[in-house]
Amino acid sequence: MKYDAVVVGAGFAGMYMLHRLRKLGFSVRVLEAGGGVGGTWYWNRYPGARCDVQSLDYSYSFDEDLQQEWEWSEKYATQPEILRYANHVADRFDLRRDIQFDTRVESARFVQSTNTWQIENDGGDVLSCQFYIMASGCLSVPKAIGIPNHEAFKGSAYHTANWPPEGVDFTGQRVAVIGTGSSAIQTMPIVAKQAAELTVFQRTPAFSLPAFNRALSTEEVADRKAVYTEHREKARYSLFGIPDTDMAHGAFDVSDEERDAAYERAWQTGTLNDILTSFNDLLVNQQANDTAAEFVRNKIRSIVKNPDTAEILCPKHFPFGTKRACLDTGYYEMFNAPHVRLVDLRQTPLVSVTAAGIKTSSTEYDFDSIIFATGFDAMTGAIVSVDIRGAGGLPLKDKWSAGPRTYLGLCIAGFPNLFTVTGPGSPSVLTNMMTSIEQHVDWIAECMTFMRDEGHAVIEASEQAETAWVEHVNEVADATLFPVANSWYMGANVPGKPRVFMPYIGGFGAYHEKCDEVAGNTYDGFQFSGAVAKAEQPASAG
Ligand code: NAP
């Protein structure tokens, strides 16, 4: 089959890409490994899974009727509610007819003689298309567990990113959780309510902030809906894809009391970024950052009653905000329960999983269930999981062997007509993903329309533009504290992965303007080649 575009992934990026292109008259096929839409929200069904961006922001803005009619029930939506929203969107825009579920893409090859991509899936079908679009998510491939003997465990083992759809009842069980990132921190307080014993295996403590989740009132939803257009426009030119707060001062421009009062106000909002954006130097000045980090550590010490446990939970290994903070409901409080214990893997390293449980350098523990919340091969994992070969058969894996290289996080030199939605080199995971997804999808759709109008068959980023962009991405990151941390932003959580800061930290608004400028300047930094007869343009497929 021949399509104008093949899109990989039916999460929020792939769904909007399909809708936008179809409306423009392009023929599109979406290939999705899961059995339904929703991407990350389809797979991450662990108890307690919620978005850490507020519901009224974490939703599409492209259709005024959609954003007016959908009713979010809580400040932070649960995974089931977000999945219902994804399904509602799929129904409302009749998306399913162009999505092939339970289909994993194995390889994609650019054929220069025909200027087409040949996409092969795990069913052995080969699809041909002009444009190949990876909308495969930034946190969609779990990293290898990498713990010796992990398959030897005779009890039940779970991974937060691939949770049984029917759910799990841990009542009366001895449960272990490995990892203390966002997934673990969300799920543990719920599991602790069921389990007879919960043992937390922590290697690096995270900074976690209270979500203060609650039901949304009718009034606040109505108030937001009344100004949704202006609110979304502010998000499009903000730092993180949600409207900015005032950041006029540095942390030492105010007195100690004023600084702590600002952090306290930010703590009380129950949002991910408010402490980080209390002052304008927290991500660039270690001393300034220390004030925020110590504020959060003092909160941990005030919540956790056992001072030794509190100290083990206090993050001291990286600056605040340089690994993504977590938002929780009752996480630190959970450690005050007598049946919850904390194992510090920095003191007693994990040796292996055993048939009965987990062995550390000091103790062997027995469990009924182990939950692995060990994270993802972020940002590049899903892209290179497909064997992508560009012009001349160049494998993308080889091109990216020292770290990802893209122009604007959208295109890759040597890989004509390939687009990556929220790819490395774009703000993506540092922002509200919905804002980033819509901006990328709109840019790609407009670029494809431009090519059709002009009769261009092929677009490719130039090596020169790509190199300049990669240097800029690195330069901006190097001016911050981000590279100090062993984060998944740096690829540091996956053994052997090149240590490169992958997202663009120059601010979403500035990035958005740069993308618009490039397009407005006849796609500066791109080369067009080949020709498509205008008569061959597809008729509207509505
Ligand atoms: P993560 O942040 O990468 O956390 C993984 C945890 O597992 C870390 O504590 C890590 O310790 C530990 N770990 C990994 N391998 C280990 C090993 N071999 N032995 C012992 N410990 C090990 O992964 P995540 O919690 O799934 O979250 C990833 C990202 O997904 C988040 O940052 C967030 O962006 C997104 N997410 C969002 C939400 C939300 O919206 N609410 C929820 C879940 C996830 P080290 O730090 O020492 O490596």
XYZ file of C-alpha atoms and ligand atoms in Angstrom:
590
model
C 0.000 0.000 0.000
C 1.202 3.521 -0.767
C 0.425 6.454 1.530
C 1.463 10.066 1.669
C 2.487 9.506 5.280
C 3.024 6.616 7.672
C 2.929 7.638 11.325
C 4.336 5.441 14.095
C 2.358 5.643 17.328
C -1.253 6.412 18.258
C -0.569 8.395 21.403
C -1.485 12.064 21.569
C 1.171 12.946 18.956
C 0.150 10.315 16.399
C -3.561 10.951 16.865
C -3.271 14.682 16.218
C -0.847 14.081 13.317
C -3.393 11.799 11.691
C -6.253 14.238 12.209
C -4.295 17.243 10.914
C -2.933 15.514 7.815
C -6.219 13.886 6.924
C -7.973 17.259 7.049
C -5.330 18.599 4.665
C -6.103 15.840 2.186
C -3.082 13.597 2.754
C -3.514 9.832 2.902
C -2.183 8.541 6.242
C -1.686 5.200 7.954
C -0.888 5.052 11.669
C 0.847 1.944 13.009
C 0.490 1.305 16.744
C 2.009 -1.499 18.825
C -0.734 -1.299 21.470
C -4.278 -2.553 21.216
C -5.748 0.940 21.538
C -4.987 4.638 21.401
C -3.324 6.618 24.201
C 0.384 5.736 23.965
C 1.984 6.152 27.373
C -1.496 6.226 28.970
C -2.357 2.931 27.318
C 0.636 1.110 28.822
C 1.279 2.806 32.189
C -1.755 1.482 34.071
C -0.101 1.048 37.440
C -2.220 2.037 40.446
C -1.875 5.753 41.184
C -0.755 6.716 37.655
C -1.606 10.348 37.020
C -0.332 13.151 34.901
C 1.943 15.653 36.667
C 0.699 18.504 34.473
C -2.725 19.873 35.420
C -5.644 18.450 33.425
C -6.803 21.833 32.190
C -3.392 22.241 30.538
C -2.712 18.617 29.594
C -5.291 18.448 26.832
C -5.541 19.372 23.166
C -6.173 22.985 22.205
C -6.611 22.475 18.452
C -10.389 22.207 18.526
C -12.412 24.774 20.455
C -15.494 22.531 20.671
C -13.414 19.658 22.037
C -11.821 21.737 24.769
C -15.170 23.264 25.702
C -17.100 19.984 25.837
C -14.622 17.750 27.685
C -14.980 17.822 31.496
C -11.911 17.025 33.600
C -12.872 15.914 37.077
C -9.630 16.451 39.016
C -6.729 18.875 39.157
C -4.456 16.011 38.050
C -6.227 13.435 35.908
C -5.800 9.745 36.582
C -4.526 7.392 33.890
C -8.048 5.944 33.309
C -9.507 9.430 32.833
C -6.750 10.422 30.377
C -7.254 7.168 28.479
C -11.002 7.898 28.303
C -10.128 11.317 26.876
C -7.835 9.749 24.257
C -10.613 7.351 23.257
C -13.126 10.186 23.147
C -10.856 12.083 20.752
C -10.407 8.980 18.597
C -14.195 8.544 18.372
C -14.996 12.203 17.925
C -12.632 12.594 14.960
C -13.195 9.075 13.610
C -9.480 8.293 13.859
C -9.573 4.513 14.278
C -10.276 3.734 10.626
C -6.744 4.857 9.735
C -4.956 3.272 12.707
C -3.625 -0.278 12.558
C -3.353 -1.575 16.159
C -1.240 -4.462 17.507
C 1.333 -3.670 14.859
C 4.980 -2.989 15.628
C 7.195 -1.322 13.045
C 10.408 -3.267 12.531
C 12.271 -1.354 9.859
C 12.069 1.712 7.669
C 14.261 2.295 4.600
C 14.502 5.317 2.350
C 14.631 4.310 -1.322
C 16.368 7.062 -3.264
C 15.313 5.917 -6.728
C 11.629 6.457 -5.874
C 11.999 8.978 -3.026
C 9.836 6.778 -0.828
C 10.096 5.137 2.560
C 9.474 1.383 2.793
C 8.077 0.535 6.206
C 8.019 -3.095 7.330
C 5.958 -4.224 10.310
C 6.054 -7.340 12.475
C 3.300 -8.913 10.387
C 5.633 -8.825 7.361
C 3.606 -6.130 5.514
C 5.523 -3.453 3.659
C 3.980 -0.007 3.388
C 5.320 2.627 1.064
C 5.059 6.349 1.774
C 6.516 9.727 0.923
C 6.778 10.899 4.545
C 7.699 8.772 7.539
C 6.732 10.315 10.877
C 7.927 8.974 14.230
C 5.344 9.942 16.856
C 6.557 7.154 19.095
C 6.873 9.014 22.398
C 9.784 10.077 24.585
C 9.220 7.618 27.451
C 7.748 4.600 25.720
C 10.490 1.967 25.767
C 11.258 0.607 29.260
C 14.993 0.311 29.762
C 16.374 -3.185 30.277
C 15.987 -4.067 33.974
C 19.653 -4.949 34.140
C 19.498 -6.473 37.635
C 21.304 -9.835 37.810
C 18.999 -12.835 37.839
C 15.791 -10.796 37.655
C 14.029 -13.564 35.763
C 14.735 -16.095 38.544
C 12.059 -14.699 40.860
C 9.318 -17.282 41.497
C 6.744 -14.805 42.806
C 4.891 -12.252 40.671
C 6.915 -9.565 38.901
C 5.503 -6.371 37.391
C 6.862 -3.357 35.512
C 5.027 -0.063 35.984
C 5.244 0.638 32.236
C 3.595 -2.622 31.245
C 0.971 -3.182 33.900
C -1.679 -5.907 33.586
C -4.868 -4.230 32.310
C -6.974 -6.257 34.744
C -5.077 -4.747 37.706
C -3.332 -6.451 40.628
C -4.541 -7.012 44.185
C -1.619 -6.887 46.641
C -3.759 -7.502 49.729
C -1.800 -9.350 52.406
C 1.355 -9.605 50.279
C 5.005 -8.817 50.953
C 5.793 -6.409 48.136
C 9.101 -4.929 46.954
C 9.456 -1.853 44.770
C 12.730 -1.171 42.967
C 13.165 2.477 41.997
C 12.083 5.800 43.435
C 11.271 7.865 40.319
C 7.844 9.310 39.392
C 6.261 5.953 38.596
C 7.305 4.346 41.887
C 6.453 7.413 43.944
C 2.947 7.507 42.485
C 2.220 3.838 42.907
C 3.778 3.058 46.304
C 1.308 4.874 48.599
C -1.556 2.957 46.933
C 0.236 -0.398 47.063
C 1.139 0.265 50.715
C -2.567 0.519 51.543
C -3.069 -3.084 50.362
C 0.194 -4.823 51.142
C 1.073 -6.500 54.427
C 4.651 -5.246 53.977
C 6.156 -2.824 51.493
C 9.913 -2.625 51.044
C 11.314 0.240 48.988
C 14.701 -0.275 47.330
C 16.144 3.185 46.740
C 19.359 3.911 44.871
C 18.962 7.672 44.336
C 16.337 9.628 46.269
C 14.163 11.957 44.176
C 12.803 15.386 45.041
C 9.067 14.892 45.365
C 6.529 17.660 45.843
C 2.950 17.297 47.066
C 0.334 17.372 44.289
C -2.464 18.567 46.588
C -4.744 16.859 44.120
C -8.467 17.589 44.443
C -11.705 17.620 42.533
C -12.081 20.557 40.142
C -14.990 22.846 40.929
C -17.559 23.765 38.282
C -16.564 27.417 38.678
C -12.849 26.969 38.069
C -13.490 24.833 35.006
C -15.903 27.466 33.659
C -13.403 30.239 34.429
C -10.682 28.478 32.461
C -12.973 27.660 29.570
C -13.931 31.329 29.335
C -10.294 32.275 28.691
C -8.981 29.075 27.120
C -7.880 30.764 23.878
C -5.753 33.399 25.640
C -4.442 30.821 28.120
C -3.290 28.465 25.367
C -1.688 31.334 23.450
C 0.346 32.262 26.538
C 1.399 28.605 26.833
C 2.643 28.646 23.227
C 5.131 31.404 24.039
C 6.088 30.295 27.546
C 9.194 28.616 28.937
C 7.636 25.226 29.678
C 4.425 25.070 27.617
C 2.212 26.369 30.413
C 1.771 30.097 31.055
C 4.843 31.538 32.819
C 5.030 32.886 36.333
C 6.960 36.070 37.059
C 10.709 35.366 37.401
C 12.076 38.865 37.920
C 14.423 38.031 40.808
C 17.384 35.836 41.588
C 17.357 33.789 44.784
C 19.780 36.164 46.536
C 17.984 39.361 45.500
C 15.628 38.838 48.430
C 16.100 38.164 52.150
C 16.240 34.606 53.525
C 12.743 35.064 54.954
C 11.305 36.320 51.653
C 12.973 33.465 49.785
C 11.552 30.822 52.115
C 8.133 32.485 51.943
C 8.293 32.284 48.127
C 9.202 28.580 48.301
C 6.415 27.951 50.801
C 3.854 29.625 48.502
C 5.166 27.530 45.605
C 5.061 24.325 47.697
C 1.431 25.016 48.556
C 0.381 25.314 44.888
C 1.098 21.611 44.409
C 2.661 21.982 40.967
C 5.836 20.630 39.423
C 7.560 23.857 38.389
C 6.502 26.545 40.842
C 9.462 26.105 43.200
C 11.872 25.886 40.262
C 10.483 29.092 38.752
C 10.360 31.019 42.048
C 13.672 32.644 41.080
C 15.403 33.072 37.745
C 18.770 31.552 38.705
C 17.851 28.194 40.248
C 18.867 26.220 37.164
C 22.105 28.089 36.539
C 23.582 28.899 39.958
C 24.482 26.065 42.328
C 24.252 28.234 45.477
C 20.848 29.514 44.452
C 19.741 25.977 43.684
C 20.957 24.813 47.104
C 18.413 27.115 48.774
C 15.527 25.409 46.960
C 16.980 21.941 47.507
C 17.409 22.566 51.229
C 13.851 23.917 51.471
C 12.526 20.640 50.042
C 14.859 18.531 52.196
C 13.558 20.341 55.286
C 10.013 19.523 54.213
C 10.999 15.846 53.962
C 12.566 16.014 57.439
C 9.382 17.592 58.797
C 7.121 14.867 57.331
C 9.111 11.665 57.927
C 9.176 10.902 61.647
C 12.216 8.610 61.758
C 15.211 10.977 61.294
C 17.428 8.252 59.805
C 14.791 7.340 57.221
C 14.212 11.031 56.483
C 17.921 11.582 55.841
C 18.091 8.609 53.457
C 15.115 10.075 51.578
C 16.764 13.517 51.267
C 18.254 13.975 47.772
C 21.831 15.257 47.943
C 23.280 13.835 44.733
C 22.148 16.351 42.090
C 20.784 19.910 41.936
C 17.050 20.385 42.469
C 15.171 20.235 39.151
C 18.001 18.718 37.093
C 16.278 15.345 37.329
C 12.553 15.688 36.784
C 10.890 16.272 40.161
C 8.008 14.002 41.158
C 4.517 14.971 42.282
C 3.049 12.752 44.944
C 0.103 12.079 47.171
C 1.253 10.831 50.558
C 4.676 9.529 49.501
C 6.826 10.749 52.387
C 3.944 10.197 54.855
C 3.891 6.541 53.772
C 7.253 5.948 55.498
C 5.619 6.667 58.878
C 3.571 3.462 58.552
C 5.035 0.525 60.495
C 4.767 -1.939 57.587
C 6.833 0.222 55.167
C 10.622 -0.007 55.204
C 13.322 1.698 53.178
C 16.461 -0.037 51.941
C 19.288 2.334 50.985
C 21.062 0.704 48.046
C 23.921 3.186 48.382
C 24.724 1.646 51.781
C 23.904 -1.949 50.877
C 24.008 -2.368 47.084
C 21.611 -4.640 45.287
C 23.364 -7.897 44.427
C 20.670 -9.820 42.570
C 17.110 -10.971 42.406
C 16.685 -14.494 43.830
C 13.962 -17.117 43.474
C 12.486 -15.915 46.777
C 13.129 -12.193 46.578
C 16.022 -9.736 46.558
C 19.571 -9.984 47.833
C 21.596 -6.940 48.869
C 25.183 -6.872 50.114
C 23.876 -7.305 53.669
C 20.514 -9.128 53.581
C 18.299 -11.547 51.687
C 14.635 -10.487 51.567
C 11.646 -12.680 50.676
C 8.704 -11.295 48.707
C 5.454 -12.348 47.087
C 5.667 -9.621 44.428
C 8.323 -7.326 42.999
C 7.437 -4.119 41.169
C 10.140 -2.818 38.852
C 9.796 0.957 38.431
C 13.194 1.256 36.820
C 12.475 3.758 34.066
C 12.845 4.175 30.336
C 15.328 4.380 27.495
C 14.160 7.957 27.092
C 13.875 10.152 24.015
C 15.844 7.994 21.571
C 14.798 4.474 22.679
C 11.608 4.262 20.621
C 13.162 5.886 17.553
C 16.170 3.574 17.319
C 14.109 0.520 18.252
C 13.092 0.635 14.571
C 15.892 -0.214 12.122
C 15.800 3.115 10.283
C 18.053 3.488 7.232
C 18.362 6.812 5.472
C 19.879 7.876 2.164
C 22.555 5.416 1.038
C 21.424 2.879 3.651
C 22.898 4.812 6.597
C 21.550 3.261 9.858
C 20.197 5.885 12.274
C 21.716 3.895 15.151
C 25.163 4.469 13.651
C 24.553 8.132 13.003
C 23.471 8.553 16.641
C 26.177 6.361 18.161
C 27.670 9.360 20.000
C 24.249 10.792 20.866
C 21.239 12.059 18.894
C 21.774 14.724 16.221
C 18.790 16.525 14.740
C 17.858 19.840 13.219
C 15.287 21.406 15.589
C 14.372 17.957 16.961
C 12.221 17.630 13.843
C 14.485 16.304 11.085
C 17.780 14.475 10.650
C 20.412 15.133 7.984
C 20.798 12.055 5.784
C 17.211 10.948 6.502
C 15.037 12.688 3.901
C 11.298 13.087 4.537
C 11.614 11.691 8.083
C 10.035 13.768 10.854
C 10.279 13.153 14.592
C 7.487 14.570 16.763
C 9.027 15.969 19.981
C 12.364 14.448 19.008
C 15.678 14.969 20.817
C 16.895 18.527 20.305
C 13.414 19.970 20.901
C 11.971 21.133 24.268
C 9.638 18.086 24.474
C 9.973 16.440 27.905
C 10.882 19.732 29.588
C 7.455 21.094 28.677
C 3.790 20.297 28.848
C 3.924 17.582 26.159
C 0.548 18.585 24.721
C 1.827 22.063 23.837
C 4.982 20.628 22.274
C 3.085 17.947 20.354
C 0.655 20.434 18.830
C 3.448 22.804 17.821
C 5.426 20.023 16.117
C 2.436 18.478 14.378
C 1.353 21.886 13.054
C 4.879 22.619 11.808
C 5.176 19.251 10.044
C 1.697 19.550 8.485
C 2.471 23.042 7.204
C 5.822 21.896 5.824
C 4.191 18.995 3.953
C 1.529 21.360 2.580
C 4.232 23.785 1.445
C 6.028 20.949 -0.365
C 2.846 19.813 -2.047
C 2.042 23.352 -3.147
C 5.551 23.880 -4.492
C 5.826 20.417 -6.056
C 8.825 19.336 -3.950
C 9.254 15.585 -3.466
C 11.979 15.577 -0.818
C 13.021 17.676 2.171
C 16.246 17.102 4.075
C 17.990 19.006 6.837
C 21.469 20.165 5.801
C 24.466 18.845 7.761
C 25.509 22.416 8.412
C 22.144 23.468 9.906
C 22.018 20.298 11.975
C 25.533 20.808 13.360
C 24.780 24.416 14.230
C 21.572 23.363 16.021
C 23.269 20.547 17.956
C 25.990 22.996 19.053
C 23.343 25.485 20.154
C 21.420 22.801 22.099
C 24.644 21.806 23.894
C 25.724 25.375 24.525
C 22.397 26.277 26.138
C 22.433 23.084 28.241
C 26.043 23.677 29.322
C 25.059 27.080 30.701
C 22.739 25.300 33.167
C 23.173 22.781 35.974
C 21.379 20.033 34.003
C 24.504 18.225 32.742
C 25.665 17.705 36.355
C 22.911 15.160 37.064
C 22.880 11.500 36.069
C 19.382 11.862 34.657
C 17.474 10.201 31.866
C 17.615 13.624 30.136
C 21.365 12.861 29.845
C 20.876 9.211 28.879
C 22.752 8.438 32.112
C 20.175 5.925 33.388
C 20.954 3.448 30.591
C 24.363 1.775 30.851
C 26.470 2.494 27.752
C 24.175 5.214 26.382
C 26.106 8.342 25.301
C 25.994 11.084 27.925
C 24.351 13.967 26.063
C 21.654 16.385 27.262
C 18.895 15.449 24.817
C 16.070 17.997 25.134
C 16.376 21.713 24.264
C 16.379 23.934 27.370
C 16.319 27.310 25.592
C 12.609 27.798 26.402
C 9.565 26.611 24.505
C 8.532 30.111 23.352
C 11.969 30.923 21.920
C 12.084 27.508 20.252
C 8.604 27.969 18.776
C 9.668 31.334 17.325
C 12.804 29.762 15.843
C 10.723 27.041 14.118
C 8.341 29.675 12.727
C 11.269 31.768 11.543
C 12.825 28.785 9.756
C 9.532 28.001 7.998
C 8.891 31.673 7.192
C 12.348 31.897 5.666
C 11.490 29.211 3.062
C 12.672 26.470 5.408
C 16.104 27.840 6.121
C 18.583 25.016 6.762
C 16.639 22.498 4.673
C 17.223 21.398 1.095
C 14.423 20.468 -1.253
C 14.866 18.124 -4.195
C 12.893 15.984 -6.601
C 9.617 17.064 -8.108
C 6.021 15.982 -7.755
C 3.681 16.855 -10.585
C 0.963 19.046 -9.151
C -1.665 16.860 -10.803
C -0.566 13.991 -8.547
C -1.587 15.812 -5.421
C -4.123 13.749 -3.510
C -7.723 14.792 -3.346
C -9.159 15.523 0.088
C -9.609 12.418 2.183
C -11.415 14.540 4.791
P 12.901 7.047 36.465
O 12.575 8.426 36.848
O 14.003 6.836 35.502
O 13.151 6.244 37.816
C 13.693 4.966 37.790
C 14.080 4.583 39.191
O 14.573 3.265 39.190
C 15.209 5.450 39.757
O 14.980 5.658 41.108
C 16.440 4.599 39.504
O 17.512 4.865 40.367
C 15.863 3.220 39.779
N 16.630 2.189 39.128
C 16.784 1.976 37.804
N 17.547 0.906 37.580
C 17.900 0.425 38.796
C 18.695 -0.656 39.224
N 19.301 -1.456 38.341
N 18.842 -0.847 40.549
C 18.238 -0.035 41.433
N 17.477 1.018 41.088
C 17.313 1.236 39.784
O 11.622 6.301 35.821
P 10.071 6.562 36.092
O 9.784 6.681 37.522
O 9.325 5.551 35.327
O 9.832 7.991 35.463
C 10.400 8.379 34.217
C 9.740 9.636 33.732
O 8.448 9.315 33.238
C 9.488 10.684 34.782
O 10.617 11.462 35.060
C 8.385 11.473 34.144
O 8.862 12.370 33.191
C 7.593 10.396 33.450
N 6.506 10.001 34.327
C 5.543 10.926 34.524
C 4.540 10.623 35.363
C 3.508 11.645 35.555
O 3.159 12.385 34.688
N 3.010 11.741 36.702
C 4.476 9.414 36.014
C 5.461 8.477 35.790
C 6.484 8.800 34.938
P 18.702 5.851 39.896
O 18.102 7.230 39.894
O 19.778 5.638 40.871
O 19.088 5.414 38.497
